[in-house]
GROMACS .gro file of C-alpha atoms in nm:
model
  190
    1UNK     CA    1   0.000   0.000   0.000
    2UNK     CA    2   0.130   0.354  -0.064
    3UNK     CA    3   0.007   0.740  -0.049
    4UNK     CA    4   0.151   0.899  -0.394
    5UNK     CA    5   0.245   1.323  -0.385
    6UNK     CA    6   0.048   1.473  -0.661
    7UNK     CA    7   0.160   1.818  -0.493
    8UNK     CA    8   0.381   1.836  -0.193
    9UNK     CA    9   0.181   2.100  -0.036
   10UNK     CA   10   0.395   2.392   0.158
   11UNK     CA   11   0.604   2.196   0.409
   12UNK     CA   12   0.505   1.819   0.447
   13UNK     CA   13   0.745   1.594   0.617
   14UNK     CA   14   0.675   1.278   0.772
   15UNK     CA   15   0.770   1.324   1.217
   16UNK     CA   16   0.700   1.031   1.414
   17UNK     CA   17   0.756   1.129   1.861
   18UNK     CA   18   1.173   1.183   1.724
   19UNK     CA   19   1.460   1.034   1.793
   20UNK     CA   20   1.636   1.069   2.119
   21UNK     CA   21   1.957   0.998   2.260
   22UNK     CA   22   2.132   1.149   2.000
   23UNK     CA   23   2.184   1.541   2.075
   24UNK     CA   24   2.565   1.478   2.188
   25UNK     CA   25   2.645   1.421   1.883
   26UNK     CA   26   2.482   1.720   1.746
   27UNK     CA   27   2.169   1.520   1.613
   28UNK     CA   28   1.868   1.723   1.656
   29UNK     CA   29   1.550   1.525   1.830
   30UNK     CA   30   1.310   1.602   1.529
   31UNK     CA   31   0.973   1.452   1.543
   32UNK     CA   32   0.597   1.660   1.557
   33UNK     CA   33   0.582   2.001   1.699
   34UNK     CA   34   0.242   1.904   1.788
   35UNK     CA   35   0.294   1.544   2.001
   36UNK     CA   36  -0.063   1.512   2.128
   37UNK     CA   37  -0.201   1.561   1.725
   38UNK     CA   38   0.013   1.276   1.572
   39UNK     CA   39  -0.067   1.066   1.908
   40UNK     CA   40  -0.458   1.148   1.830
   41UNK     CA   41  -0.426   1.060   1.481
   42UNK     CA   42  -0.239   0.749   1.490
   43UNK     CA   43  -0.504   0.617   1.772
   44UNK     CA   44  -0.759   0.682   1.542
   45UNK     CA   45  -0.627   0.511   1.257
   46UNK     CA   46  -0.534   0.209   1.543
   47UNK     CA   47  -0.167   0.277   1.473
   48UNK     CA   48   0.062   0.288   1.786
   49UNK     CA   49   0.079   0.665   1.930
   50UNK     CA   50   0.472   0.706   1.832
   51UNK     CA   51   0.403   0.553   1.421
   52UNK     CA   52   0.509   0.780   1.139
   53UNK     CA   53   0.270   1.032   0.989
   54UNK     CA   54   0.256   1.351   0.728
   55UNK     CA   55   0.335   1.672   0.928
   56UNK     CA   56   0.128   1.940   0.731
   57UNK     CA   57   0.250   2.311   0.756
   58UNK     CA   58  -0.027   2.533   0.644
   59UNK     CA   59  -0.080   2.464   0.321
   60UNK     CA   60  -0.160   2.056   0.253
   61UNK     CA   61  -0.064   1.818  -0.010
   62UNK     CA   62  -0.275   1.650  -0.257
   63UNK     CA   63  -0.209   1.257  -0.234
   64UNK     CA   64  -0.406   1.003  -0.403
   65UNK     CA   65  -0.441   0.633  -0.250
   66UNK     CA   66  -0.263   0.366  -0.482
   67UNK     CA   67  -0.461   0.108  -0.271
   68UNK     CA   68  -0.721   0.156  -0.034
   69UNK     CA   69  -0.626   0.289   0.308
   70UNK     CA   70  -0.769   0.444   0.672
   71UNK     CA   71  -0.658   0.788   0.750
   72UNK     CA   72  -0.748   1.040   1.018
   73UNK     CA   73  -0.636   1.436   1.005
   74UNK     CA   74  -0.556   1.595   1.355
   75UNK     CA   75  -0.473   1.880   1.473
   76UNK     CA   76  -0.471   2.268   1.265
   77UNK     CA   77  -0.818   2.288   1.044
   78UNK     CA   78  -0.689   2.278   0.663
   79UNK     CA   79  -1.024   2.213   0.530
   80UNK     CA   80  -0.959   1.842   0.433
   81UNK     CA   81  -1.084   1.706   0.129
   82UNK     CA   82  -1.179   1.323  -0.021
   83UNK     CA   83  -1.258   1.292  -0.361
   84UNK     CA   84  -1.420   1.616  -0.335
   85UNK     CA   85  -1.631   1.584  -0.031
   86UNK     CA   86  -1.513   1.844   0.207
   87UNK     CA   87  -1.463   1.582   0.572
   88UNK     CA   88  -1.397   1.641   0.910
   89UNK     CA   89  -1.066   1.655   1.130
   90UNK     CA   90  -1.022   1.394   1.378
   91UNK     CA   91  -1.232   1.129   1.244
   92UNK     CA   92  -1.116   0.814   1.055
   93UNK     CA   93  -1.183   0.810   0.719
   94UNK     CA   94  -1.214   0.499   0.437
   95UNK     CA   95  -1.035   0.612   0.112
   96UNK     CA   96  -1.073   0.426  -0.189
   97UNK     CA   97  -0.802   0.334  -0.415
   98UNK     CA   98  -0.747   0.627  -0.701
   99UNK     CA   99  -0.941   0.884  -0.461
  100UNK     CA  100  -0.752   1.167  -0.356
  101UNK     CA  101  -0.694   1.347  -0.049
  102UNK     CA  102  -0.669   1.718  -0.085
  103UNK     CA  103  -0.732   2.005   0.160
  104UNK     CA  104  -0.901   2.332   0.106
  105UNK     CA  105  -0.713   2.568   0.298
  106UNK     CA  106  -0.635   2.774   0.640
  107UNK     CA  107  -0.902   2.767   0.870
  108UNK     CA  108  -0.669   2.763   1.217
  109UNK     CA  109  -0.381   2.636   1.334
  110UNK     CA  110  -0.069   2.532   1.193
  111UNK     CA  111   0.017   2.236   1.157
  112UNK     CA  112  -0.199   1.923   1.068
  113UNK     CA  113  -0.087   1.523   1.079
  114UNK     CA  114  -0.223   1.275   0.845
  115UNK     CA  115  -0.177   0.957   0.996
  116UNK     CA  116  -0.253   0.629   0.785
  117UNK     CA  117  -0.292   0.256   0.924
  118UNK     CA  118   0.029   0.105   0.890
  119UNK     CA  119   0.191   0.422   0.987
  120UNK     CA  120   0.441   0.582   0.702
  121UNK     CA  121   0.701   0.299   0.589
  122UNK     CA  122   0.997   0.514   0.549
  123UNK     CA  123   1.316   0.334   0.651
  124UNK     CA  124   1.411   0.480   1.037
  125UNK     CA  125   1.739   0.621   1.116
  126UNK     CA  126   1.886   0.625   1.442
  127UNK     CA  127   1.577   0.470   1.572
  128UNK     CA  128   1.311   0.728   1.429
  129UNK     CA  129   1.124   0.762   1.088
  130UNK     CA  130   1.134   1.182   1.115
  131UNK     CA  131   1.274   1.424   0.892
  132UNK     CA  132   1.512   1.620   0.980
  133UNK     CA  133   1.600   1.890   0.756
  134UNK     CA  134   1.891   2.062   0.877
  135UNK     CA  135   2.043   1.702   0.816
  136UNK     CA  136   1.901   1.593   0.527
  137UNK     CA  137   1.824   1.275   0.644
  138UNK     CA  138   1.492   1.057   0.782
  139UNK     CA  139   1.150   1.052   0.658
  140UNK     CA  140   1.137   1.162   0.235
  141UNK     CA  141   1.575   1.129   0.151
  142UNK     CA  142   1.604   1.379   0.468
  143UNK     CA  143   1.380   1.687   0.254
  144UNK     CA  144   1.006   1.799   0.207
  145UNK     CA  145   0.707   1.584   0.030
  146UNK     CA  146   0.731   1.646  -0.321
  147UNK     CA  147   0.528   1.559  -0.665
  148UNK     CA  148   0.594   1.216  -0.746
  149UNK     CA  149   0.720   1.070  -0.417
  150UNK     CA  150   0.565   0.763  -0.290
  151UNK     CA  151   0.522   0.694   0.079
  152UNK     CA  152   0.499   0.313   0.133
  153UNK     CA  153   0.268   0.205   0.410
  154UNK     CA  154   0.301  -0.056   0.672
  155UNK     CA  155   0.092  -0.338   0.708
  156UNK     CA  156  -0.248  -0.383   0.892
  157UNK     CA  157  -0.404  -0.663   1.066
  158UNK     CA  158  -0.764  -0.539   1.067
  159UNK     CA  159  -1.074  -0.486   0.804
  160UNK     CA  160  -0.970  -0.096   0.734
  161UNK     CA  161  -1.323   0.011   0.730
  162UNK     CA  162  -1.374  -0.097   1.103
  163UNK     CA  163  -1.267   0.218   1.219
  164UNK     CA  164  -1.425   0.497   0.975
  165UNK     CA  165  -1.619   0.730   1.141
  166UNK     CA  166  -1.409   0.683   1.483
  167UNK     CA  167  -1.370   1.040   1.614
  168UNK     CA  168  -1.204   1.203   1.918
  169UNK     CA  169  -1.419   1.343   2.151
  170UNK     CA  170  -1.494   1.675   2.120
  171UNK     CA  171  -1.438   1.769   2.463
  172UNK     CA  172  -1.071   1.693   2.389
  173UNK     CA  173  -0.965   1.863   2.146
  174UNK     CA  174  -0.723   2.120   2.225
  175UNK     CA  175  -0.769   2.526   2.175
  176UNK     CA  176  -0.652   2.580   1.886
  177UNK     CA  177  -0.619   2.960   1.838
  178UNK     CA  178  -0.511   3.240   1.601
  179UNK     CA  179  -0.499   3.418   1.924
  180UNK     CA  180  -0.405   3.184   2.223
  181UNK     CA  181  -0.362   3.264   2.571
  182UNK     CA  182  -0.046   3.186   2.753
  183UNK     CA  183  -0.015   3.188   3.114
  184UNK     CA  184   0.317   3.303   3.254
  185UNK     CA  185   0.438   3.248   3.609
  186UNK     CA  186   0.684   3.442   3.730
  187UNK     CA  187   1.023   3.358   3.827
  188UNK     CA  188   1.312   3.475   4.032
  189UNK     CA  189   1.449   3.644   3.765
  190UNK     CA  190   1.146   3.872   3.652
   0.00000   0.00000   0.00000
């Protein structure tokens, strides 16, 4: 199974939780910038919480499905598409082989992970599948999603339509925010 890059979108890497263990030797931990999204995603999909997925960065590829697969979108609201039917984030969702997944823009947030069952196939390095870009290695040949790349996919052990429609509760979801409030505790040092 595979996900091919029609268009690489803005920034879309594939992050898994990183790769630790590693900073002596001036290896950068890499992974999502937003853990608790990928985590969300790949439990929806029934991948485990730390399996590679497509980090999204404000504007989102268009992938079509060279088989059929189960993916779930989580975290920043880029209007995700399926063969034209505009679908909600943090839900499962049955694509079809040849259908594409496309997404319709900025609505908030920043960054989005598209997690598929199987998780992304990439070979690991150092023990993680991420990208890391400074290095050029990990995830995509160490770079950015581009037109014609295909991501393999793992294998599953489970009837992918089992899961559509699963959803996070709503109640969970974190507060995502063009204009978030941070709390700020004073220190010593103020």
């Amino acid at each position: 199974m595979a996900l091919e890059a029609l268009d690489g979108g803005l920034l879309t890497t594939v992050q898994d939780l990183g790769r630790y263990g590693y900073e002596r030797y001036g290896v950068p931990v890499a992974g999502a910038m937003d853990p608790f999204a990928l985590r969300a995603a790949n439990l929806l999909v029934g991948n485990p919480p730390d399996a590679a997925a497509l980090e999204i960065t404000l504007v989102g590829p268009t992938l079509r499905a060279t088989e059929p697969v189960l993916i779930a979108v989580t975290g920043a609201d880029l209007a995700l598409r399926v063969n034209g039917r505009d679908l909600p984030s943090w839900m499962a969702v049955y694509v079809r082989q040849g259908w594409r997944i496309e997404f319709g823009g900025r609505r908030v947030g920043c960054r989005a992970y598209l997690a598929v069952a199987g998780g992304i196939g990439v070979p690991p390095v150092l023990g993680s599948r991420s990208t890391c870009l400074s290095g050029g290695f990990g995830g995509c040949e160490g770079r950015a999603l581009r037109a014609g790349d295909v991501l393999p996919i793992g294998q599953v052990s489970f009837h992918l339509p089992s899961l559509a429609g699963r959803s996070f509760p709503a109640g969970l979801l974190p507060p995502y925010s063009d204009a978030p409030e941070v709390h700020v505790v004073l220190g010593p040092q103020d």
